[in-house]
mmCIF file of C-alpha atoms and ligand atoms in Angstrom:
data_model
loop_
_atom_site.group_PDB
_atom_site.id
_atom_site.type_symbol
_atom_site.label_atom_id
_atom_site.label_comp_id
_atom_site.label_asym_id
_atom_site.label_seq_id
_atom_site.Cartn_x
_atom_site.Cartn_y
_atom_site.Cartn_z
ATOM 1 C CA MET Z 1 -31.975 -34.350 -0.455
ATOM 2 C CA SER Z 2 -28.388 -35.631 -0.893
ATOM 3 C CA PHE Z 3 -26.463 -36.896 2.118
ATOM 4 C CA PHE Z 4 -24.150 -33.917 1.845
ATOM 5 C CA ARG Z 5 -26.959 -31.345 1.709
ATOM 6 C CA GLN Z 6 -28.540 -33.069 4.722
ATOM 7 C CA GLU Z 7 -25.307 -32.834 6.698
ATOM 8 C CA LEU Z 8 -24.911 -29.165 5.767
ATOM 9 C CA GLU Z 9 -28.481 -28.438 6.883
ATOM 10 C CA ARG Z 10 -27.810 -30.237 10.154
ATOM 11 C CA LEU Z 11 -24.739 -28.055 10.754
ATOM 12 C CA ARG Z 12 -26.720 -24.907 9.928
ATOM 13 C CA ALA Z 13 -29.558 -25.898 12.280
ATOM 14 C CA SER Z 14 -27.155 -26.405 15.182
ATOM 15 C CA GLY Z 15 -25.251 -23.164 14.543
ATOM 16 C CA LEU Z 16 -22.120 -25.036 13.527
ATOM 17 C CA HIS Z 17 -22.029 -24.261 9.800
ATOM 18 C CA ARG Z 18 -18.811 -22.577 8.659
ATOM 19 C CA SER Z 19 -18.252 -20.193 5.773
ATOM 20 C CA LEU Z 20 -15.369 -18.087 4.506
ATOM 21 C CA ARG Z 21 -14.854 -14.354 4.910
ATOM 22 C CA LEU Z 22 -12.849 -12.582 2.225
ATOM 23 C CA VAL Z 23 -9.950 -10.330 3.232
ATOM 24 C CA GLU Z 24 -8.830 -7.865 0.557
ATOM 25 C CA GLY Z 25 -5.249 -6.610 0.390
ATOM 26 C CA ALA Z 26 -2.375 -7.534 2.682
ATOM 27 C CA GLN Z 27 -2.662 -8.746 6.292
ATOM 28 C CA GLN Z 28 -2.465 -5.560 8.391
ATOM 29 C CA GLY Z 29 -4.006 -4.391 11.655
ATOM 30 C CA ARG Z 30 -6.910 -2.984 9.643
ATOM 31 C CA VAL Z 31 -8.225 -4.923 6.659
ATOM 32 C CA VAL Z 32 -11.111 -4.831 4.203
ATOM 33 C CA VAL Z 33 -13.447 -7.753 4.947
ATOM 34 C CA ASP Z 34 -16.336 -8.517 2.608
ATOM 35 C CA GLY Z 35 -15.993 -5.021 1.180
ATOM 36 C CA ARG Z 36 -15.589 -2.848 4.267
ATOM 37 C CA GLU Z 37 -12.700 -1.722 6.447
ATOM 38 C CA VAL Z 38 -12.544 -3.257 9.920
ATOM 39 C CA LEU Z 39 -10.098 -3.710 12.785
ATOM 40 C CA LEU Z 40 -8.534 -7.171 12.473
ATOM 41 C CA LEU Z 41 -8.817 -8.943 15.838
ATOM 42 C CA CYS Z 42 -8.499 -12.599 14.841
ATOM 43 C CA SER Z 43 -5.177 -13.007 13.066
ATOM 44 C CA ASN Z 44 -2.174 -14.943 14.361
ATOM 45 C CA ASN Z 45 0.120 -12.491 12.585
ATOM 46 C CA TYR Z 46 0.915 -11.170 16.063
ATOM 47 C CA LEU Z 47 3.910 -8.981 15.254
ATOM 48 C CA GLY Z 48 2.595 -7.793 11.898
ATOM 49 C CA LEU Z 49 5.446 -9.497 10.015
ATOM 50 C CA ALA Z 50 3.186 -10.958 7.298
ATOM 51 C CA ALA Z 51 3.278 -7.618 5.478
ATOM 52 C CA HIS Z 52 6.690 -6.386 6.697
ATOM 53 C CA PRO Z 53 8.891 -4.825 3.957
ATOM 54 C CA ALA Z 54 11.983 -6.834 5.004
ATOM 55 C CA LEU Z 55 10.148 -10.144 4.486
ATOM 56 C CA GLN Z 56 8.591 -8.984 1.211
ATOM 57 C CA GLU Z 57 11.985 -7.888 -0.091
ATOM 58 C CA ALA Z 58 13.607 -11.203 0.892
ATOM 59 C CA SER Z 59 10.858 -13.148 -0.886
ATOM 60 C CA VAL Z 60 11.084 -11.157 -4.097
ATOM 61 C CA THR Z 61 14.882 -11.479 -4.181
ATOM 62 C CA ALA Z 62 14.625 -15.242 -3.612
ATOM 63 C CA VAL Z 63 12.168 -15.661 -6.477
ATOM 64 C CA ARG Z 64 14.547 -13.811 -8.823
ATOM 65 C CA GLY Z 65 17.499 -15.966 -7.740
ATOM 66 C CA PHE Z 66 15.892 -19.364 -7.117
ATOM 67 C CA GLY Z 67 12.581 -19.419 -8.979
ATOM 68 C CA THR Z 68 9.155 -20.253 -7.634
ATOM 69 C CA GLY Z 69 9.145 -23.973 -6.897
ATOM 70 C CA SER Z 70 11.404 -26.587 -5.325
ATOM 71 C CA GLY Z 71 10.294 -29.272 -7.752
ATOM 72 C CA ALA Z 72 10.437 -32.265 -5.416
ATOM 73 C CA ALA Z 73 10.566 -33.503 -1.849
ATOM 74 C CA ARG Z 74 13.743 -32.787 0.131
ATOM 75 C CA LEU Z 75 14.985 -36.377 -0.141
ATOM 76 C CA VAL Z 76 14.639 -36.339 -3.925
ATOM 77 C CA SER Z 77 15.915 -33.135 -5.578
ATOM 78 C CA GLY Z 78 14.041 -30.502 -3.576
ATOM 79 C CA ASN Z 79 16.731 -29.798 -0.965
ATOM 80 C CA MET Z 80 17.933 -26.280 -1.816
ATOM 81 C CA THR Z 81 20.507 -24.008 -0.181
ATOM 82 C CA LEU Z 82 17.693 -21.940 1.344
ATOM 83 C CA HIS Z 83 16.322 -24.999 3.174
ATOM 84 C CA ARG Z 84 19.704 -25.579 4.749
ATOM 85 C CA GLN Z 85 20.130 -21.876 5.580
ATOM 86 C CA LEU Z 86 16.743 -21.679 7.268
ATOM 87 C CA GLU Z 87 17.315 -24.873 9.250
ATOM 88 C CA GLU Z 88 20.690 -23.622 10.470
ATOM 89 C CA ARG Z 89 19.151 -20.268 11.393
ATOM 90 C CA LEU Z 90 16.276 -21.945 13.258
ATOM 91 C CA ALA Z 91 18.631 -24.234 15.200
ATOM 92 C CA ARG Z 92 20.685 -21.202 16.240
ATOM 93 C CA PHE Z 93 17.481 -19.326 17.167
ATOM 94 C CA LYS Z 94 16.176 -22.189 19.315
ATOM 95 C CA GLY Z 95 19.575 -23.176 20.730
ATOM 96 C CA THR Z 96 19.351 -26.755 19.472
ATOM 97 C CA GLU Z 97 21.831 -28.851 17.465
ATOM 98 C CA SER Z 98 19.525 -29.181 14.491
ATOM 99 C CA ALA Z 99 16.219 -28.249 12.967
ATOM 100 C CA LEU Z 100 14.099 -29.980 10.331
ATOM 101 C CA LEU Z 101 11.544 -28.133 8.209
ATOM 102 C CA PHE Z 102 7.974 -29.272 7.627
ATOM 103 C CA ASN Z 103 5.459 -27.823 5.195
ATOM 104 C CA SER Z 104 2.991 -26.687 7.853
ATOM 105 C CA GLY Z 105 2.352 -27.021 11.551
ATOM 106 C CA TYR Z 106 -0.437 -29.456 10.849
ATOM 107 C CA THR Z 107 1.763 -31.797 8.834
ATOM 108 C CA ALA Z 108 4.653 -31.336 11.287
ATOM 109 C CA ASN Z 109 2.544 -32.709 14.125
ATOM 110 C CA LEU Z 110 1.297 -35.575 11.972
ATOM 111 C CA GLY Z 111 4.857 -36.477 10.970
ATOM 112 C CA ILE Z 112 6.617 -35.955 14.303
ATOM 113 C CA ILE Z 113 4.081 -37.720 16.512
ATOM 114 C CA SER Z 114 3.534 -40.703 14.222
ATOM 115 C CA ALA Z 115 7.317 -41.098 13.879
ATOM 116 C CA LEU Z 116 7.976 -40.987 17.628
ATOM 117 C CA ALA Z 117 5.241 -43.362 18.767
ATOM 118 C CA GLY Z 118 3.642 -46.467 17.277
ATOM 119 C CA ARG Z 119 1.561 -49.491 18.172
ATOM 120 C CA GLY Z 120 2.153 -50.471 21.810
ATOM 121 C CA ASP Z 121 3.400 -46.983 22.809
ATOM 122 C CA SER Z 122 1.558 -44.321 24.841
ATOM 123 C CA ILE Z 123 0.877 -40.690 23.967
ATOM 124 C CA TYR Z 124 -0.191 -38.283 26.740
ATOM 125 C CA SER Z 125 -2.099 -35.262 25.504
ATOM 126 C CA ASP Z 126 -3.736 -32.289 27.233
ATOM 127 C CA ARG Z 127 -7.469 -32.212 26.449
ATOM 128 C CA LEU Z 128 -7.136 -28.758 24.911
ATOM 129 C CA ASN Z 129 -4.233 -29.635 22.612
ATOM 130 C CA HIS Z 130 -4.563 -28.592 18.968
ATOM 131 C CA ALA Z 131 -6.454 -30.870 16.554
ATOM 132 C CA SER Z 132 -3.244 -31.652 14.643
ATOM 133 C CA ILE Z 133 -1.752 -33.245 17.778
ATOM 134 C CA VAL Z 134 -4.823 -35.439 18.189
ATOM 135 C CA ASP Z 135 -4.706 -36.375 14.493
ATOM 136 C CA GLY Z 136 -0.985 -37.215 14.746
ATOM 137 C CA ALA Z 137 -1.694 -39.440 17.733
ATOM 138 C CA ILE Z 138 -4.505 -41.241 15.897
ATOM 139 C CA LEU Z 139 -2.276 -41.741 12.850
ATOM 140 C CA SER Z 140 0.486 -43.211 15.046
ATOM 141 C CA ARG Z 141 -1.767 -46.063 16.264
ATOM 142 C CA ALA Z 142 -0.300 -45.593 19.767
ATOM 143 C CA LYS Z 143 -2.601 -45.506 22.803
ATOM 144 C CA LEU Z 144 -3.902 -41.938 23.231
ATOM 145 C CA LEU Z 145 -4.295 -40.914 26.879
ATOM 146 C CA ARG Z 146 -5.883 -37.501 27.368
ATOM 147 C CA TYR Z 147 -5.635 -35.621 30.665
ATOM 148 C CA GLN Z 148 -7.770 -32.697 31.835
ATOM 149 C CA HIS Z 149 -6.424 -29.296 30.852
ATOM 150 C CA GLY Z 150 -3.278 -28.548 32.877
ATOM 151 C CA ASP Z 151 -4.009 -31.402 35.332
ATOM 152 C CA MET Z 152 -0.532 -32.626 36.319
ATOM 153 C CA ASP Z 153 -1.893 -35.031 38.958
ATOM 154 C CA GLY Z 154 -4.099 -36.614 36.312
ATOM 155 C CA LEU Z 155 -1.151 -36.884 33.945
ATOM 156 C CA GLU Z 156 1.000 -38.487 36.633
ATOM 157 C CA ARG Z 157 -1.708 -41.092 37.372
ATOM 158 C CA LEU Z 158 -1.781 -42.020 33.677
ATOM 159 C CA LEU Z 159 2.020 -42.169 33.475
ATOM 160 C CA ARG Z 160 2.186 -44.380 36.561
ATOM 161 C CA SER Z 161 -0.390 -46.859 35.337
ATOM 162 C CA ASN Z 162 1.251 -47.152 31.907
ATOM 163 C CA ARG Z 163 4.839 -47.310 33.121
ATOM 164 C CA GLY Z 164 6.982 -49.738 31.116
ATOM 165 C CA LYS Z 165 4.388 -50.108 28.370
ATOM 166 C CA GLY Z 166 6.336 -49.085 25.275
ATOM 167 C CA ARG Z 167 7.685 -45.653 24.443
ATOM 168 C CA GLN Z 168 6.141 -42.757 26.378
ATOM 169 C CA LEU Z 169 5.444 -39.460 24.638
ATOM 170 C CA ILE Z 170 4.038 -36.307 26.236
ATOM 171 C CA VAL Z 171 2.787 -33.704 23.736
ATOM 172 C CA THR Z 172 1.499 -30.271 24.642
ATOM 173 C CA ASP Z 173 0.675 -26.882 23.173
ATOM 174 C CA GLY Z 174 3.125 -24.330 24.663
ATOM 175 C CA VAL Z 175 0.446 -21.628 24.501
ATOM 176 C CA PHE Z 176 -3.033 -23.133 24.172
ATOM 177 C CA SER Z 177 -4.411 -21.886 20.887
ATOM 178 C CA MET Z 178 -8.013 -21.204 21.909
ATOM 179 C CA ASP Z 179 -7.477 -20.264 25.580
ATOM 180 C CA GLY Z 180 -4.253 -18.281 25.489
ATOM 181 C CA ASP Z 181 -2.850 -19.784 28.680
ATOM 182 C CA LEU Z 182 0.538 -21.456 29.073
ATOM 183 C CA ALA Z 183 1.297 -25.130 29.584
ATOM 184 C CA PRO Z 184 2.949 -25.888 32.949
ATOM 185 C CA LEU Z 185 6.239 -26.695 31.224
ATOM 186 C CA ARG Z 186 8.337 -26.948 34.401
ATOM 187 C CA GLU Z 187 6.012 -29.581 35.840
ATOM 188 C CA LEU Z 188 5.854 -31.406 32.502
ATOM 189 C CA VAL Z 189 9.662 -31.524 32.404
ATOM 190 C CA ALA Z 190 9.784 -32.975 35.941
ATOM 191 C CA LEU Z 191 7.250 -35.655 34.999
ATOM 192 C CA LYS Z 192 8.898 -36.567 31.714
ATOM 193 C CA ARG Z 193 12.169 -37.074 33.597
ATOM 194 C CA GLU Z 194 10.653 -39.153 36.350
ATOM 195 C CA TYR Z 195 8.798 -41.432 33.941
ATOM 196 C CA GLY Z 196 11.381 -41.547 31.129
ATOM 197 C CA ALA Z 197 9.060 -39.934 28.594
ATOM 198 C CA LEU Z 198 9.858 -37.737 25.604
ATOM 199 C CA LEU Z 199 8.432 -34.210 25.628
ATOM 200 C CA VAL Z 200 7.212 -32.496 22.455
ATOM 201 C CA VAL Z 201 6.125 -28.846 22.748
ATOM 202 C CA ASP Z 202 4.011 -27.320 19.965
ATOM 203 C CA ASP Z 203 4.825 -23.631 20.154
ATOM 204 C CA ALA Z 204 2.678 -22.336 17.307
ATOM 205 C CA HIS Z 205 1.571 -19.348 19.403
ATOM 206 C CA GLY Z 206 4.650 -18.753 21.557
ATOM 207 C CA THR Z 207 7.203 -18.578 18.741
ATOM 208 C CA ALA Z 208 8.396 -15.011 18.015
ATOM 209 C CA VAL Z 209 6.249 -13.716 20.867
ATOM 210 C CA LEU Z 210 7.317 -15.169 24.229
ATOM 211 C CA GLY Z 211 10.671 -15.048 26.004
ATOM 212 C CA ASP Z 212 13.334 -12.387 25.924
ATOM 213 C CA GLY Z 213 14.578 -13.448 22.516
ATOM 214 C CA GLY Z 214 11.175 -14.465 21.147
ATOM 215 C CA ARG Z 215 12.221 -18.124 21.254
ATOM 216 C CA GLY Z 216 8.893 -19.168 22.705
ATOM 217 C CA SER Z 217 7.235 -20.680 25.733
ATOM 218 C CA ALA Z 218 10.154 -22.952 26.666
ATOM 219 C CA GLU Z 219 12.479 -19.942 26.810
ATOM 220 C CA PHE Z 220 9.853 -18.048 28.805
ATOM 221 C CA CYS Z 221 9.621 -20.934 31.336
ATOM 222 C CA GLY Z 222 13.399 -21.502 31.399
ATOM 223 C CA VAL Z 223 13.232 -25.122 30.208
ATOM 224 C CA SER Z 224 14.538 -24.869 26.631
ATOM 225 C CA ALA Z 225 17.231 -27.522 27.123
ATOM 226 C CA GLU Z 226 14.758 -30.043 28.575
ATOM 227 C CA VAL Z 227 12.360 -30.236 25.650
ATOM 228 C CA ASP Z 228 13.084 -33.135 23.278
ATOM 229 C CA VAL Z 229 11.332 -31.691 20.242
ATOM 230 C CA HIS Z 230 10.468 -28.010 19.884
ATOM 231 C CA MET Z 231 7.818 -27.892 17.191
ATOM 232 C CA GLY Z 232 7.160 -24.365 15.980
ATOM 233 C CA THR Z 233 5.347 -22.739 13.104
ATOM 234 C CA LEU Z 234 6.528 -20.087 10.654
ATOM 235 C CA GLY Z 235 3.094 -18.884 9.561
ATOM 236 C CA LYS Z 236 1.890 -17.137 12.703
ATOM 237 C CA GLY Z 237 4.160 -14.835 14.712
ATOM 238 C CA LEU Z 238 6.905 -15.216 12.097
ATOM 239 C CA GLY Z 239 4.634 -13.992 9.305
ATOM 240 C CA SER Z 240 5.669 -16.584 6.713
ATOM 241 C CA PHE Z 241 4.603 -20.213 6.232
ATOM 242 C CA GLY Z 242 5.715 -23.703 7.257
ATOM 243 C CA ALA Z 243 6.961 -25.325 10.460
ATOM 244 C CA TYR Z 244 9.972 -26.964 12.045
ATOM 245 C CA ALA Z 245 11.182 -29.455 14.624
ATOM 246 C CA ALA Z 246 14.170 -28.068 16.564
ATOM 247 C CA CYS Z 247 15.946 -30.908 18.334
ATOM 248 C CA SER Z 248 19.178 -32.908 18.621
ATOM 249 C CA ALA Z 249 21.017 -33.907 15.452
ATOM 250 C CA GLU Z 250 20.131 -37.527 16.131
ATOM 251 C CA MET Z 251 16.430 -36.725 16.469
ATOM 252 C CA ALA Z 252 16.452 -34.616 13.276
ATOM 253 C CA GLU Z 253 18.117 -37.498 11.395
ATOM 254 C CA TYR Z 254 15.525 -39.900 12.780
ATOM 255 C CA LEU Z 255 12.615 -37.644 11.746
ATOM 256 C CA GLN Z 256 14.151 -37.120 8.301
ATOM 257 C CA ASN Z 257 14.024 -40.889 7.878
ATOM 258 C CA MET Z 258 10.722 -41.657 9.578
ATOM 259 C CA ALA Z 259 8.328 -38.701 9.406
ATOM 260 C CA ARG Z 260 6.105 -39.476 6.447
ATOM 261 C CA SER Z 261 4.792 -35.922 6.032
ATOM 262 C CA PHE Z 262 8.433 -34.835 5.613
ATOM 263 C CA ILE Z 263 9.327 -37.637 3.224
ATOM 264 C CA PHE Z 264 6.326 -37.686 0.918
ATOM 265 C CA SER Z 265 5.661 -34.022 0.203
ATOM 266 C CA THR Z 266 7.222 -31.404 -2.076
ATOM 267 C CA SER Z 267 9.419 -29.078 -0.021
ATOM 268 C CA LEU Z 268 8.720 -25.410 0.778
ATOM 269 C CA PRO Z 269 9.402 -22.955 -2.085
ATOM 270 C CA PRO Z 270 12.188 -20.305 -2.152
ATOM 271 C CA ALA Z 271 9.958 -17.260 -1.537
ATOM 272 C CA VAL Z 272 8.637 -18.786 1.675
ATOM 273 C CA LEU Z 273 12.049 -19.931 2.900
ATOM 274 C CA ALA Z 274 13.618 -16.509 2.341
ATOM 275 C CA ALA Z 275 10.769 -14.746 4.138
ATOM 276 C CA SER Z 276 11.213 -17.121 7.086
ATOM 277 C CA ILE Z 277 14.956 -16.458 7.293
ATOM 278 C CA ALA Z 278 14.282 -12.700 7.270
ATOM 279 C CA ALA Z 279 11.602 -13.194 9.929
ATOM 280 C CA VAL Z 280 13.882 -15.082 12.333
ATOM 281 C CA GLU Z 281 16.514 -12.403 11.809
ATOM 282 C CA LEU Z 282 14.009 -9.662 12.540
ATOM 283 C CA VAL Z 283 12.544 -11.359 15.604
ATOM 284 C CA SER Z 284 16.078 -11.699 17.029
ATOM 285 C CA SER Z 285 16.875 -8.014 16.416
ATOM 286 C CA PRO Z 286 16.128 -4.930 18.561
ATOM 287 C CA GLU Z 287 13.124 -4.283 16.299
ATOM 288 C CA GLY Z 288 11.785 -7.715 17.230
ATOM 289 C CA ARG Z 289 12.162 -6.948 20.916
ATOM 290 C CA ASP Z 290 10.393 -3.625 20.407
ATOM 291 C CA LEU Z 291 7.491 -5.345 18.616
ATOM 292 C CA ARG Z 292 7.168 -7.853 21.477
ATOM 293 C CA ARG Z 293 7.041 -4.980 23.980
ATOM 294 C CA ARG Z 294 4.289 -3.301 22.003
ATOM 295 C CA LEU Z 295 2.362 -6.553 21.730
ATOM 296 C CA GLU Z 296 2.629 -7.037 25.488
ATOM 297 C CA ALA Z 297 1.456 -3.496 26.222
ATOM 298 C CA ASN Z 298 -1.434 -3.850 23.758
ATOM 299 C CA THR Z 299 -2.434 -7.177 25.308
ATOM 300 C CA ARG Z 300 -2.386 -5.741 28.824
ATOM 301 C CA LEU Z 301 -4.531 -2.783 27.746
ATOM 302 C CA PHE Z 302 -7.110 -4.770 25.774
ATOM 303 C CA ALA Z 303 -7.429 -7.818 28.057
ATOM 304 C CA GLY Z 304 -7.508 -5.539 31.113
ATOM 305 C CA MET Z 305 -10.474 -3.605 29.760
ATOM 306 C CA LEU Z 306 -12.410 -6.778 28.883
ATOM 307 C CA LEU Z 307 -11.776 -8.260 32.322
ATOM 308 C CA GLU Z 308 -12.912 -5.032 33.929
ATOM 309 C CA SER Z 309 -16.127 -5.218 31.913
ATOM 310 C CA GLY Z 310 -16.799 -8.619 33.477
ATOM 311 C CA PHE Z 311 -15.990 -10.935 30.559
ATOM 312 C CA ASP Z 312 -14.525 -14.376 31.293
ATOM 313 C CA THR Z 313 -11.217 -14.470 29.391
ATOM 314 C CA LEU Z 314 -10.442 -18.012 30.551
ATOM 315 C CA GLY Z 315 -7.256 -17.154 32.410
ATOM 316 C CA SER Z 316 -5.400 -16.067 29.295
ATOM 317 C CA THR Z 317 -2.024 -14.435 29.901
ATOM 318 C CA THR Z 318 -1.048 -13.907 26.270
ATOM 319 C CA GLN Z 319 -2.043 -12.057 23.095
ATOM 320 C CA ILE Z 320 -4.814 -14.637 22.586
ATOM 321 C CA VAL Z 321 -7.732 -13.140 24.508
ATOM 322 C CA PRO Z 322 -10.821 -15.369 24.465
ATOM 323 C CA ILE Z 323 -14.256 -14.148 25.517
ATOM 324 C CA LEU Z 324 -16.317 -17.083 26.788
ATOM 325 C CA VAL Z 325 -19.901 -16.968 25.496
ATOM 326 C CA GLY Z 326 -21.129 -20.570 25.799
ATOM 327 C CA GLU Z 327 -23.664 -21.497 23.166
ATOM 328 C CA ALA Z 328 -22.853 -21.568 19.415
ATOM 329 C CA ARG Z 329 -25.686 -19.399 18.060
ATOM 330 C CA MET Z 330 -25.138 -16.592 20.559
ATOM 331 C CA THR Z 331 -21.400 -16.687 19.813
ATOM 332 C CA MET Z 332 -21.998 -16.280 16.101
ATOM 333 C CA GLU Z 333 -24.524 -13.499 16.682
ATOM 334 C CA PHE Z 334 -21.972 -11.689 18.860
ATOM 335 C CA SER Z 335 -19.368 -12.078 16.122
ATOM 336 C CA ALA Z 336 -21.780 -10.800 13.422
ATOM 337 C CA ARG Z 337 -22.738 -7.775 15.560
ATOM 338 C CA LEU Z 338 -19.068 -6.954 16.050
ATOM 339 C CA LEU Z 339 -18.401 -7.111 12.310
ATOM 340 C CA ASP Z 340 -21.284 -4.674 11.791
ATOM 341 C CA ALA Z 341 -19.544 -2.432 14.313
ATOM 342 C CA GLY Z 342 -16.239 -2.625 12.410
ATOM 343 C CA LEU Z 343 -14.484 -5.357 14.423
ATOM 344 C CA PHE Z 344 -13.424 -8.639 12.826
ATOM 345 C CA VAL Z 345 -13.500 -11.317 15.552
ATOM 346 C CA GLN Z 346 -14.256 -14.971 14.786
ATOM 347 C CA GLY Z 347 -16.537 -17.125 16.903
ATOM 348 C CA ILE Z 348 -15.009 -20.468 17.884
ATOM 349 C CA ARG Z 349 -17.296 -23.519 18.119
ATOM 350 C CA PRO Z 350 -17.060 -27.315 18.317
ATOM 351 C CA PRO Z 351 -15.135 -29.278 17.272
ATOM 352 C CA THR Z 352 -12.441 -26.619 17.818
ATOM 353 C CA VAL Z 353 -13.578 -26.174 21.451
ATOM 354 C CA PRO Z 354 -15.808 -28.378 23.667
ATOM 355 C CA ALA Z 355 -19.609 -27.970 23.366
ATOM 356 C CA GLY Z 356 -20.930 -25.228 25.647
ATOM 357 C CA ARG Z 357 -17.520 -23.504 25.655
ATOM 358 C CA CYS Z 358 -17.991 -21.460 22.481
ATOM 359 C CA ARG Z 359 -16.148 -18.179 22.515
ATOM 360 C CA LEU Z 360 -14.931 -15.182 20.618
ATOM 361 C CA ARG Z 361 -11.207 -15.555 20.125
ATOM 362 C CA CYS Z 362 -9.701 -12.081 20.035
ATOM 363 C CA THR Z 363 -6.056 -11.704 19.143
ATOM 364 C CA VAL Z 364 -4.008 -8.577 19.634
ATOM 365 C CA MET Z 365 -1.274 -7.399 17.254
ATOM 366 C CA ALA Z 366 1.847 -5.330 17.959
ATOM 367 C CA THR Z 367 0.794 -3.017 15.139
ATOM 368 C CA HIS Z 368 -2.595 -2.098 16.644
ATOM 369 C CA GLU Z 369 -2.840 1.468 17.980
ATOM 370 C CA ALA Z 370 -3.767 1.838 21.645
ATOM 371 C CA GLY Z 371 -6.725 4.050 20.670
ATOM 372 C CA GLU Z 372 -8.076 1.387 18.306
ATOM 373 C CA LEU Z 373 -7.972 -1.221 21.050
ATOM 374 C CA VAL Z 374 -9.664 1.019 23.601
ATOM 375 C CA ALA Z 375 -12.475 1.771 21.140
ATOM 376 C CA ALA Z 376 -12.738 -1.945 20.299
ATOM 377 C CA ALA Z 377 -12.991 -3.000 23.949
ATOM 378 C CA GLU Z 378 -15.718 -0.384 24.481
ATOM 379 C CA LYS Z 379 -17.732 -1.661 21.519
ATOM 380 C CA ILE Z 380 -17.320 -5.286 22.614
ATOM 381 C CA THR Z 381 -18.519 -4.330 26.098
ATOM 382 C CA ALA Z 382 -21.575 -2.452 24.787
ATOM 383 C CA ILE Z 383 -22.631 -5.300 22.478
ATOM 384 C CA GLY Z 384 -21.833 -7.928 25.135
ATOM 385 C CA ARG Z 385 -24.215 -6.106 27.504
ATOM 386 C CA GLU Z 386 -26.959 -5.865 24.876
ATOM 387 C CA LEU Z 387 -26.698 -9.600 24.220
ATOM 388 C CA GLY Z 388 -26.630 -10.436 27.927
ATOM 389 C CA VAL Z 389 -23.180 -12.038 27.819
ATOM 390 C CA ILE Z 390 -22.192 -9.771 30.724
HETATM 391 C C1 PLP R 401 -2.034 -23.301 13.950
HETATM 392 C C2 PLP R 401 -1.565 -24.446 14.784
HETATM 393 C C3 PLP R 401 -0.994 -25.578 14.192
HETATM 394 C C4 PLP R 401 -0.957 -25.750 12.702
HETATM 395 O O1 PLP R 401 0.019 -24.953 12.130
HETATM 396 P P1 PLP R 401 -0.136 -24.517 10.607
HETATM 397 O O2 PLP R 401 1.219 -24.059 10.223
HETATM 398 O O3 PLP R 401 -1.178 -23.455 10.572
HETATM 399 O O4 PLP R 401 -0.558 -25.754 9.861
HETATM 400 C C5 PLP R 401 -0.483 -26.548 15.012
HETATM 401 N N1 PLP R 401 -0.555 -26.437 16.354
HETATM 402 C C6 PLP R 401 -1.127 -25.374 16.961
HETATM 403 C C7 PLP R 401 -1.166 -25.312 18.440
HETATM 404 C C8 PLP R 401 -1.666 -24.363 16.187
HETATM 405 O O5 PLP R 401 -2.281 -23.332 16.770
#
């Protein structure tokens, strides 16, 4: 047996093998998965913008006017008027001097973190931070200091013992991607001030969703002006693709010169840029506010029912509603049973979450009907009882 086959068999035997499900048609609240219609409960397209007519129209118009590709990296010949327009719109949206686009959230974290810290510096990272933050920290060659989830005393101990040792960088998810809880941003701001650290907030799941204007977790916590780099993604709540760093003009200029994932990659294409501009516009409009209200109401309804049934939803307060199961095989069986029952919910296993903390990660959308969510919560409860999860 080849090494690769052996590894694949090992993954299968431990319940950690991964395979792809096929979604037919556009990303809506209901989709056809592997040939049958189901309720989509695992997308990050929280407001339903990924299939919104305004974004589609903007994309099509941009293709007609600007073509399909940018042809080069930004610093070569790939800096188009739409890049500038989107960056200006994002800076206005986030209330920062500047914004710099990246090709995805993953590459944004790689580029930002490895540009801000290097050998001899320290990076402080919540244990539940996204994999791309960990990978950025490894790439930077700085010392990576991980603190227990949300443990501000633990973080302060680390900051104290590393005081004066190079540049200090605190990086956190704004909304934790697999738990759905919020980072204690006020406390993080107090600590970053006291210890002279920089604070980077990855708001992949707060952008478009949290705060009065949909500006994210920092707006929600009232600390927007205190965050040094607001990293956000365009492919989740905003329904498009790509990512950005919103920050001071000086910081944007620094990243433009130092972030290797920005420098050495072909820039985002016109269709994507135009959809993103339309998305920011929409999120800032009364329609955006209305969608956020519906998402909030849907979340309250769905999470409330699951809690009432006795599921452990890990303290989530957002549209990400995890159901803790524990072991990998049981989690995947739960997920398979739900798909049979017409609900598409992915099981989450290591290395995405710690061993023994496997879960179903349900996500609610603004475009779900209340009746659909009630029926879904009832089915999840019935199957959870059968499997002995509750
Ligand atoms: C999804 C995600 C990313 C990666 O963003 P992409 O645009 O999908 O590459 C980064 N950070 C967090 C917290 C995420 O959830």
